[in-house]
Amino acid sequence: MSTRETVQSVTRAAAIIEAVVSEGGIVSLKTIAEKTGLAAATVHRLASTLVETGLLRQAPGREYVLAPTLMWAGGAAQSVTKRWAVPILQQVVDATGETANLAAREGDKIVYLAQVPSPYSMRMFTEVGRRVDLHCTAVGKALLANREDSEVRKLLARTGMRRYTSSTITSPDEFITELDTARKNGFAGDESEQEEGVRCVAVSHGSGRSAIAISVSGPEARFTYDKREGAAQTIASAIAASPFLPPD
């Protein structure tokens, strides 16, 4: 087997694991094929290898399930993430007074990886591990702003654009315009698009599967529109000063 074939197999195996994770840890072969774009025969061959190596299990109903080994690895990864992320998020909270979150893309969703809450009693709270849509969050927009418009349109067609509030963007054309604004400003915003009365700004770092986004969110009455740019600059400065994140 050539080096290229070996790398391709690893990439495809990683895509299969990501598909299983994005579906909550248990998924059929058909769904994996649909989410990865791989042929069913290819999925079966690679998934069988992952079962043999102990990374996946096959349930009685023939679905593929994350094996305990990967669950343990996920817990260890979360612990390491918190170790480097919390100091960055705390710096952002100290400067803005609002809740700071770390998020990354997982398949067609955003997953929250770490959070430091605002010291105020009225504050935003997002459960770590929660998965949400990309189109209605500042972190989702910040990450999608780094992708080609054609890729974004395919994602929106695949996932739909569910309306969560009266402010949720549900038009692909309007969403692309929103991404253009984010690219120009260097940060993305969420104006009550997922939750009424909540304002959020986010800045992304990195590219590809390793890209992350850090956000600041708070009630609109306190985290006013004129504070958005300052909050985004605070996030960017915290990212740049972190010894754990390489230069973008």
PDB file of C-alpha atoms in Angstrom:
ATOM      1  CA  MET A   1       0.000   0.000   0.000  1.00  0.00           C
ATOM      2  CA  SER A   2       1.389   3.415  -0.970  1.00  0.00           C
ATOM      3  CA  THR A   3       1.880   6.271   1.496  1.00  0.00           C
ATOM      4  CA  ARG A   4      -0.907   8.182  -0.226  1.00  0.00           C
ATOM      5  CA  GLU A   5      -3.309   5.239   0.147  1.00  0.00           C
ATOM      6  CA  THR A   6      -2.338   4.872   3.808  1.00  0.00           C
ATOM      7  CA  VAL A   7      -2.979   8.564   4.510  1.00  0.00           C
ATOM      8  CA  GLN A   8      -6.293   8.383   2.644  1.00  0.00           C
ATOM      9  CA  SER A   9      -7.369   5.404   4.744  1.00  0.00           C
ATOM     10  CA  VAL A  10      -6.526   7.247   7.953  1.00  0.00           C
ATOM     11  CA  THR A  11      -8.412  10.335   6.776  1.00  0.00           C
ATOM     12  CA  ARG A  12     -11.456   8.257   5.887  1.00  0.00           C
ATOM     13  CA  ALA A  13     -11.332   6.355   9.177  1.00  0.00           C
ATOM     14  CA  ALA A  14     -11.208   9.678  11.029  1.00  0.00           C
ATOM     15  CA  ALA A  15     -14.241  10.867   9.051  1.00  0.00           C
ATOM     16  CA  ILE A  16     -16.124   7.710  10.051  1.00  0.00           C
ATOM     17  CA  ILE A  17     -15.342   8.246  13.735  1.00  0.00           C
ATOM     18  CA  GLU A  18     -16.409  11.883  13.437  1.00  0.00           C
ATOM     19  CA  ALA A  19     -19.695  10.782  11.847  1.00  0.00           C
ATOM     20  CA  VAL A  20     -20.367   8.389  14.732  1.00  0.00           C
ATOM     21  CA  VAL A  21     -19.598  11.115  17.284  1.00  0.00           C
ATOM     22  CA  SER A  22     -21.784  13.695  15.535  1.00  0.00           C
ATOM     23  CA  GLU A  23     -24.738  11.278  15.631  1.00  0.00           C
ATOM     24  CA  GLY A  24     -24.473  10.824  19.385  1.00  0.00           C
ATOM     25  CA  GLY A  25     -22.187   7.801  19.476  1.00  0.00           C
ATOM     26  CA  ILE A  26     -24.345   5.247  17.645  1.00  0.00           C
ATOM     27  CA  VAL A  27     -25.116   5.250  13.921  1.00  0.00           C
ATOM     28  CA  SER A  28     -25.956   2.979  10.990  1.00  0.00           C
ATOM     29  CA  LEU A  29     -23.643   2.194   8.087  1.00  0.00           C
ATOM     30  CA  LYS A  30     -26.042   3.978   5.721  1.00  0.00           C
ATOM     31  CA  THR A  31     -25.922   7.191   7.754  1.00  0.00           C
ATOM     32  CA  ILE A  32     -22.121   7.083   7.938  1.00  0.00           C
ATOM     33  CA  ALA A  33     -21.975   6.730   4.156  1.00  0.00           C
ATOM     34  CA  GLU A  34     -24.342   9.686   3.721  1.00  0.00           C
ATOM     35  CA  LYS A  35     -22.437  11.926   6.141  1.00  0.00           C
ATOM     36  CA  THR A  36     -18.961  11.073   4.832  1.00  0.00           C
ATOM     37  CA  GLY A  37     -19.756  10.731   1.137  1.00  0.00           C
ATOM     38  CA  LEU A  38     -17.986   7.364   1.095  1.00  0.00           C
ATOM     39  CA  ALA A  39     -19.292   4.267  -0.643  1.00  0.00           C
ATOM     40  CA  ALA A  40     -21.074   1.820   1.652  1.00  0.00           C
ATOM     41  CA  ALA A  41     -18.496  -0.882   0.850  1.00  0.00           C
ATOM     42  CA  THR A  42     -15.662   1.457   1.854  1.00  0.00           C
ATOM     43  CA  VAL A  43     -17.419   2.375   5.093  1.00  0.00           C
ATOM     44  CA  HIS A  44     -17.986  -1.297   5.888  1.00  0.00           C
ATOM     45  CA  ARG A  45     -14.334  -2.178   5.273  1.00  0.00           C
ATOM     46  CA  LEU A  46     -12.903   0.670   7.338  1.00  0.00           C
ATOM     47  CA  ALA A  47     -15.504   0.429  10.109  1.00  0.00           C
ATOM     48  CA  SER A  48     -14.794  -3.301  10.422  1.00  0.00           C
ATOM     49  CA  THR A  49     -11.111  -2.470  10.875  1.00  0.00           C
ATOM     50  CA  LEU A  50     -12.003   0.102  13.542  1.00  0.00           C
ATOM     51  CA  VAL A  51     -14.053  -2.577  15.310  1.00  0.00           C
ATOM     52  CA  GLU A  52     -11.106  -4.988  15.172  1.00  0.00           C
ATOM     53  CA  THR A  53      -8.782  -2.346  16.654  1.00  0.00           C
ATOM     54  CA  GLY A  54     -11.203  -1.608  19.494  1.00  0.00           C
ATOM     55  CA  LEU A  55     -12.135   1.937  18.485  1.00  0.00           C
ATOM     56  CA  LEU A  56     -15.710   1.062  17.511  1.00  0.00           C
ATOM     57  CA  ARG A  57     -18.143  -1.663  18.514  1.00  0.00           C
ATOM     58  CA  GLN A  58     -21.010  -3.119  16.527  1.00  0.00           C
ATOM     59  CA  ALA A  59     -24.364  -3.125  18.301  1.00  0.00           C
ATOM     60  CA  PRO A  60     -26.859  -6.019  18.003  1.00  0.00           C
ATOM     61  CA  GLY A  61     -28.816  -3.932  15.495  1.00  0.00           C
ATOM     62  CA  ARG A  62     -25.652  -3.657  13.368  1.00  0.00           C
ATOM     63  CA  GLU A  63     -25.164   0.034  14.181  1.00  0.00           C
ATOM     64  CA  TYR A  64     -21.654   1.234  14.926  1.00  0.00           C
ATOM     65  CA  VAL A  65     -20.999   2.499  18.446  1.00  0.00           C
ATOM     66  CA  LEU A  66     -18.070   4.334  20.024  1.00  0.00           C
ATOM     67  CA  ALA A  67     -15.956   1.885  22.002  1.00  0.00           C
ATOM     68  CA  PRO A  68     -14.940   2.579  25.631  1.00  0.00           C
ATOM     69  CA  THR A  69     -11.375   3.258  24.443  1.00  0.00           C
ATOM     70  CA  LEU A  70     -12.520   6.292  22.454  1.00  0.00           C
ATOM     71  CA  MET A  71     -14.790   7.452  25.269  1.00  0.00           C
ATOM     72  CA  TRP A  72     -11.825   7.365  27.646  1.00  0.00           C
ATOM     73  CA  ALA A  73      -9.704   9.225  25.104  1.00  0.00           C
ATOM     74  CA  GLY A  74     -12.465  11.800  24.732  1.00  0.00           C
ATOM     75  CA  GLY A  75     -12.511  12.374  28.475  1.00  0.00           C
ATOM     76  CA  ALA A  76      -8.737  12.778  28.537  1.00  0.00           C
ATOM     77  CA  ALA A  77      -8.870  15.196  25.603  1.00  0.00           C
ATOM     78  CA  GLN A  78     -11.539  17.262  27.357  1.00  0.00           C
ATOM     79  CA  SER A  79      -9.356  17.471  30.462  1.00  0.00           C
ATOM     80  CA  VAL A  80      -6.363  18.651  28.421  1.00  0.00           C
ATOM     81  CA  THR A  81      -8.524  21.165  26.541  1.00  0.00           C
ATOM     82  CA  LYS A  82      -9.767  22.699  29.781  1.00  0.00           C
ATOM     83  CA  ARG A  83      -6.196  22.963  31.038  1.00  0.00           C
ATOM     84  CA  TRP A  84      -5.123  25.306  28.219  1.00  0.00           C
ATOM     85  CA  ALA A  85      -8.495  26.870  27.425  1.00  0.00           C
ATOM     86  CA  VAL A  86      -9.618  28.047  30.858  1.00  0.00           C
ATOM     87  CA  PRO A  87      -6.764  30.573  31.321  1.00  0.00           C
ATOM     88  CA  ILE A  88      -7.620  32.137  27.942  1.00  0.00           C
ATOM     89  CA  LEU A  89     -11.335  32.232  28.694  1.00  0.00           C
ATOM     90  CA  GLN A  90     -10.735  33.625  32.183  1.00  0.00           C
ATOM     91  CA  GLN A  91      -8.682  36.459  30.701  1.00  0.00           C
ATOM     92  CA  VAL A  92     -11.590  37.291  28.392  1.00  0.00           C
ATOM     93  CA  VAL A  93     -14.130  37.172  31.241  1.00  0.00           C
ATOM     94  CA  ASP A  94     -11.958  39.394  33.447  1.00  0.00           C
ATOM     95  CA  ALA A  95     -11.780  41.999  30.682  1.00  0.00           C
ATOM     96  CA  THR A  96     -15.404  41.901  29.497  1.00  0.00           C
ATOM     97  CA  GLY A  97     -17.396  40.758  32.506  1.00  0.00           C
ATOM     98  CA  GLU A  98     -19.333  38.356  30.289  1.00  0.00           C
ATOM     99  CA  THR A  99     -19.328  34.585  29.789  1.00  0.00           C
ATOM    100  CA  ALA A 100     -16.639  33.176  27.478  1.00  0.00           C
ATOM    101  CA  ASN A 101     -16.899  29.912  25.538  1.00  0.00           C
ATOM    102  CA  LEU A 102     -14.565  27.751  23.481  1.00  0.00           C
ATOM    103  CA  ALA A 103     -16.153  25.861  20.588  1.00  0.00           C
ATOM    104  CA  ALA A 104     -15.162  23.817  17.552  1.00  0.00           C
ATOM    105  CA  ARG A 105     -16.891  22.337  14.563  1.00  0.00           C
ATOM    106  CA  GLU A 106     -17.891  18.696  14.759  1.00  0.00           C
ATOM    107  CA  GLY A 107     -19.384  17.540  11.488  1.00  0.00           C
ATOM    108  CA  ASP A 108     -22.333  19.796  10.693  1.00  0.00           C
ATOM    109  CA  LYS A 109     -22.624  21.098  14.250  1.00  0.00           C
ATOM    110  CA  ILE A 110     -20.773  23.264  16.727  1.00  0.00           C
ATOM    111  CA  VAL A 111     -19.734  21.641  20.003  1.00  0.00           C
ATOM    112  CA  TYR A 112     -18.886  23.659  23.109  1.00  0.00           C
ATOM    113  CA  LEU A 113     -15.625  22.473  24.662  1.00  0.00           C
ATOM    114  CA  ALA A 114     -15.075  24.780  27.638  1.00  0.00           C
ATOM    115  CA  GLN A 115     -16.646  27.729  29.421  1.00  0.00           C
ATOM    116  CA  VAL A 116     -15.858  30.316  32.076  1.00  0.00           C
ATOM    117  CA  PRO A 117     -19.041  32.026  33.326  1.00  0.00           C
ATOM    118  CA  SER A 118     -19.614  35.709  33.943  1.00  0.00           C
ATOM    119  CA  PRO A 119     -19.398  36.842  37.579  1.00  0.00           C
ATOM    120  CA  TYR A 120     -22.840  38.459  37.255  1.00  0.00           C
ATOM    121  CA  SER A 121     -25.840  36.594  38.651  1.00  0.00           C
ATOM    122  CA  MET A 122     -27.658  37.164  35.348  1.00  0.00           C
ATOM    123  CA  ARG A 123     -25.390  35.469  32.832  1.00  0.00           C
ATOM    124  CA  MET A 124     -25.353  33.166  29.852  1.00  0.00           C
ATOM    125  CA  PHE A 125     -24.769  29.454  30.394  1.00  0.00           C
ATOM    126  CA  THR A 126     -24.081  26.828  27.747  1.00  0.00           C
ATOM    127  CA  GLU A 127     -23.478  23.243  28.788  1.00  0.00           C
ATOM    128  CA  VAL A 128     -20.047  21.943  27.791  1.00  0.00           C
ATOM    129  CA  GLY A 129     -20.554  19.202  25.222  1.00  0.00           C
ATOM    130  CA  ARG A 130     -23.705  20.785  23.834  1.00  0.00           C
ATOM    131  CA  ARG A 131     -24.038  20.636  20.033  1.00  0.00           C
ATOM    132  CA  VAL A 132     -25.830  23.387  18.149  1.00  0.00           C
ATOM    133  CA  ASP A 133     -26.371  24.518  14.570  1.00  0.00           C
ATOM    134  CA  LEU A 134     -23.718  26.582  12.832  1.00  0.00           C
ATOM    135  CA  HIS A 135     -25.946  29.164  11.153  1.00  0.00           C
ATOM    136  CA  CYS A 136     -27.421  30.708  14.309  1.00  0.00           C
ATOM    137  CA  THR A 137     -24.322  31.114  16.485  1.00  0.00           C
ATOM    138  CA  ALA A 138     -21.419  33.552  16.473  1.00  0.00           C
ATOM    139  CA  VAL A 139     -18.923  30.695  16.876  1.00  0.00           C
ATOM    140  CA  GLY A 140     -20.479  28.885  13.915  1.00  0.00           C
ATOM    141  CA  LYS A 141     -20.296  31.977  11.734  1.00  0.00           C
ATOM    142  CA  ALA A 142     -16.712  32.691  12.797  1.00  0.00           C
ATOM    143  CA  LEU A 143     -15.639  29.209  11.717  1.00  0.00           C
ATOM    144  CA  LEU A 144     -17.652  29.205   8.488  1.00  0.00           C
ATOM    145  CA  ALA A 145     -16.231  32.606   7.532  1.00  0.00           C
ATOM    146  CA  ASN A 146     -12.969  30.753   6.862  1.00  0.00           C
ATOM    147  CA  ARG A 147     -14.605  28.412   4.359  1.00  0.00           C
ATOM    148  CA  GLU A 148     -15.489  28.891   0.699  1.00  0.00           C
ATOM    149  CA  ASP A 149     -19.013  30.149  -0.006  1.00  0.00           C
ATOM    150  CA  SER A 150     -19.732  27.079  -2.144  1.00  0.00           C
ATOM    151  CA  GLU A 151     -18.905  24.790   0.793  1.00  0.00           C
ATOM    152  CA  VAL A 152     -21.078  26.862   3.121  1.00  0.00           C
ATOM    153  CA  ARG A 153     -24.037  26.705   0.735  1.00  0.00           C
ATOM    154  CA  LYS A 154     -23.737  22.918   0.510  1.00  0.00           C
ATOM    155  CA  LEU A 155     -23.722  22.681   4.301  1.00  0.00           C
ATOM    156  CA  LEU A 156     -26.795  24.910   4.607  1.00  0.00           C
ATOM    157  CA  ALA A 157     -28.616  22.845   1.982  1.00  0.00           C
ATOM    158  CA  ARG A 158     -27.700  19.693   3.886  1.00  0.00           C
ATOM    159  CA  THR A 159     -28.672  20.880   7.363  1.00  0.00           C
ATOM    160  CA  GLY A 160     -31.400  23.390   6.648  1.00  0.00           C
ATOM    161  CA  MET A 161     -31.627  26.722   8.453  1.00  0.00           C
ATOM    162  CA  ARG A 162     -33.972  26.198  11.368  1.00  0.00           C
ATOM    163  CA  ARG A 163     -35.539  29.357  12.770  1.00  0.00           C
ATOM    164  CA  TYR A 164     -34.941  29.606  16.531  1.00  0.00           C
ATOM    165  CA  THR A 165     -36.029  33.220  17.031  1.00  0.00           C
ATOM    166  CA  SER A 166     -37.476  36.042  14.959  1.00  0.00           C
ATOM    167  CA  SER A 167     -33.872  37.164  14.310  1.00  0.00           C
ATOM    168  CA  THR A 168     -32.496  33.839  13.036  1.00  0.00           C
ATOM    169  CA  ILE A 169     -31.094  34.100   9.514  1.00  0.00           C
ATOM    170  CA  THR A 170     -32.861  31.556   7.307  1.00  0.00           C
ATOM    171  CA  SER A 171     -31.780  32.733   3.843  1.00  0.00           C
ATOM    172  CA  PRO A 172     -28.529  31.303   2.404  1.00  0.00           C
ATOM    173  CA  ASP A 173     -27.878  34.543   0.490  1.00  0.00           C
ATOM    174  CA  GLU A 174     -28.346  36.644   3.620  1.00  0.00           C
ATOM    175  CA  PHE A 175     -26.113  34.268   5.547  1.00  0.00           C
ATOM    176  CA  ILE A 176     -23.308  34.571   2.983  1.00  0.00           C
ATOM    177  CA  THR A 177     -23.595  38.363   3.288  1.00  0.00           C
ATOM    178  CA  GLU A 178     -23.293  37.941   7.056  1.00  0.00           C
ATOM    179  CA  LEU A 179     -20.105  35.915   6.572  1.00  0.00           C
ATOM    180  CA  ASP A 180     -18.706  38.631   4.292  1.00  0.00           C
ATOM    181  CA  THR A 181     -19.254  41.116   7.119  1.00  0.00           C
ATOM    182  CA  ALA A 182     -17.515  38.778   9.565  1.00  0.00           C
ATOM    183  CA  ARG A 183     -14.533  38.443   7.216  1.00  0.00           C
ATOM    184  CA  LYS A 184     -14.292  42.216   6.916  1.00  0.00           C
ATOM    185  CA  ASN A 185     -14.627  42.875  10.663  1.00  0.00           C
ATOM    186  CA  GLY A 186     -12.486  39.990  11.872  1.00  0.00           C
ATOM    187  CA  PHE A 187     -15.252  38.683  14.120  1.00  0.00           C
ATOM    188  CA  ALA A 188     -18.760  37.255  13.852  1.00  0.00           C
ATOM    189  CA  GLY A 189     -21.868  38.228  15.756  1.00  0.00           C
ATOM    190  CA  ASP A 190     -25.112  36.703  16.955  1.00  0.00           C
ATOM    191  CA  GLU A 191     -27.940  39.162  17.595  1.00  0.00           C
ATOM    192  CA  SER A 192     -30.575  37.109  19.440  1.00  0.00           C
ATOM    193  CA  GLU A 193     -30.429  34.534  16.649  1.00  0.00           C
ATOM    194  CA  GLN A 194     -30.373  31.446  18.833  1.00  0.00           C
ATOM    195  CA  GLU A 195     -31.813  32.842  22.058  1.00  0.00           C
ATOM    196  CA  GLU A 196     -33.909  35.973  22.458  1.00  0.00           C
ATOM    197  CA  GLY A 197     -32.170  38.797  24.286  1.00  0.00           C
ATOM    198  CA  VAL A 198     -28.667  37.347  23.968  1.00  0.00           C
ATOM    199  CA  ARG A 199     -25.803  39.024  22.113  1.00  0.00           C
ATOM    200  CA  CYS A 200     -22.624  37.165  21.220  1.00  0.00           C
ATOM    201  CA  VAL A 201     -19.385  37.833  19.334  1.00  0.00           C
ATOM    202  CA  ALA A 202     -16.766  35.272  18.325  1.00  0.00           C
ATOM    203  CA  VAL A 203     -13.278  35.120  16.854  1.00  0.00           C
ATOM    204  CA  SER A 204     -11.858  32.019  15.181  1.00  0.00           C
ATOM    205  CA  HIS A 205      -8.324  30.653  15.223  1.00  0.00           C
ATOM    206  CA  GLY A 206      -6.666  28.030  13.039  1.00  0.00           C
ATOM    207  CA  SER A 207      -7.968  26.256   9.979  1.00  0.00           C
ATOM    208  CA  GLY A 208      -9.452  22.960   8.884  1.00  0.00           C
ATOM    209  CA  ARG A 209     -10.469  20.403  11.490  1.00  0.00           C
ATOM    210  CA  SER A 210      -8.245  21.994  14.142  1.00  0.00           C
ATOM    211  CA  ALA A 211      -9.961  25.401  13.964  1.00  0.00           C
ATOM    212  CA  ILE A 212     -11.546  26.756  17.145  1.00  0.00           C
ATOM    213  CA  ALA A 213     -13.631  29.788  18.025  1.00  0.00           C
ATOM    214  CA  ILE A 214     -13.866  31.739  21.268  1.00  0.00           C
ATOM    215  CA  SER A 215     -16.950  33.775  22.054  1.00  0.00           C
ATOM    216  CA  VAL A 216     -18.267  36.307  24.528  1.00  0.00           C
ATOM    217  CA  SER A 217     -21.988  36.297  25.254  1.00  0.00           C
ATOM    218  CA  GLY A 218     -24.280  38.261  27.512  1.00  0.00           C
ATOM    219  CA  PRO A 219     -27.707  39.840  27.827  1.00  0.00           C
ATOM    220  CA  GLU A 220     -28.297  42.570  25.247  1.00  0.00           C
ATOM    221  CA  ALA A 221     -29.193  45.083  27.950  1.00  0.00           C
ATOM    222  CA  ARG A 222     -25.702  44.826  29.458  1.00  0.00           C
ATOM    223  CA  PHE A 223     -23.562  43.562  26.581  1.00  0.00           C
ATOM    224  CA  THR A 224     -24.585  46.401  24.300  1.00  0.00           C
ATOM    225  CA  TYR A 225     -23.930  46.630  20.567  1.00  0.00           C
ATOM    226  CA  ASP A 226     -21.158  49.204  20.996  1.00  0.00           C
ATOM    227  CA  LYS A 227     -19.171  46.723  23.127  1.00  0.00           C
ATOM    228  CA  ARG A 228     -18.927  44.107  20.376  1.00  0.00           C
ATOM    229  CA  GLU A 229     -15.734  45.302  18.716  1.00  0.00           C
ATOM    230  CA  GLY A 230     -13.914  45.757  22.023  1.00  0.00           C
ATOM    231  CA  ALA A 231     -14.905  42.257  23.114  1.00  0.00           C
ATOM    232  CA  ALA A 232     -13.678  40.820  19.810  1.00  0.00           C
ATOM    233  CA  GLN A 233     -10.340  42.599  20.224  1.00  0.00           C
ATOM    234  CA  THR A 234     -10.058  41.187  23.745  1.00  0.00           C
ATOM    235  CA  ILE A 235     -10.608  37.661  22.416  1.00  0.00           C
ATOM    236  CA  ALA A 236      -8.046  38.143  19.638  1.00  0.00           C
ATOM    237  CA  SER A 237      -5.479  39.475  22.112  1.00  0.00           C
ATOM    238  CA  ALA A 238      -6.043  36.571  24.507  1.00  0.00           C
ATOM    239  CA  ILE A 239      -5.587  34.079  21.670  1.00  0.00           C
ATOM    240  CA  ALA A 240      -2.414  35.812  20.462  1.00  0.00           C
ATOM    241  CA  ALA A 241      -0.940  35.860  23.973  1.00  0.00           C
ATOM    242  CA  SER A 242      -1.607  32.184  24.679  1.00  0.00           C
ATOM    243  CA  PRO A 243       1.492  29.953  24.652  1.00  0.00           C
ATOM    244  CA  PHE A 244      -0.753  26.993  23.806  1.00  0.00           C
ATOM    245  CA  LEU A 245      -2.007  28.280  20.447  1.00  0.00           C
ATOM    246  CA  PRO A 246       0.328  28.634  17.451  1.00  0.00           C
ATOM    247  CA  PRO A 247       0.252  31.857  15.406  1.00  0.00           C
ATOM    248  CA  ASP A 248      -2.703  31.909  13.011  1.00  0.00           C
TER     249      ASP A 248
END
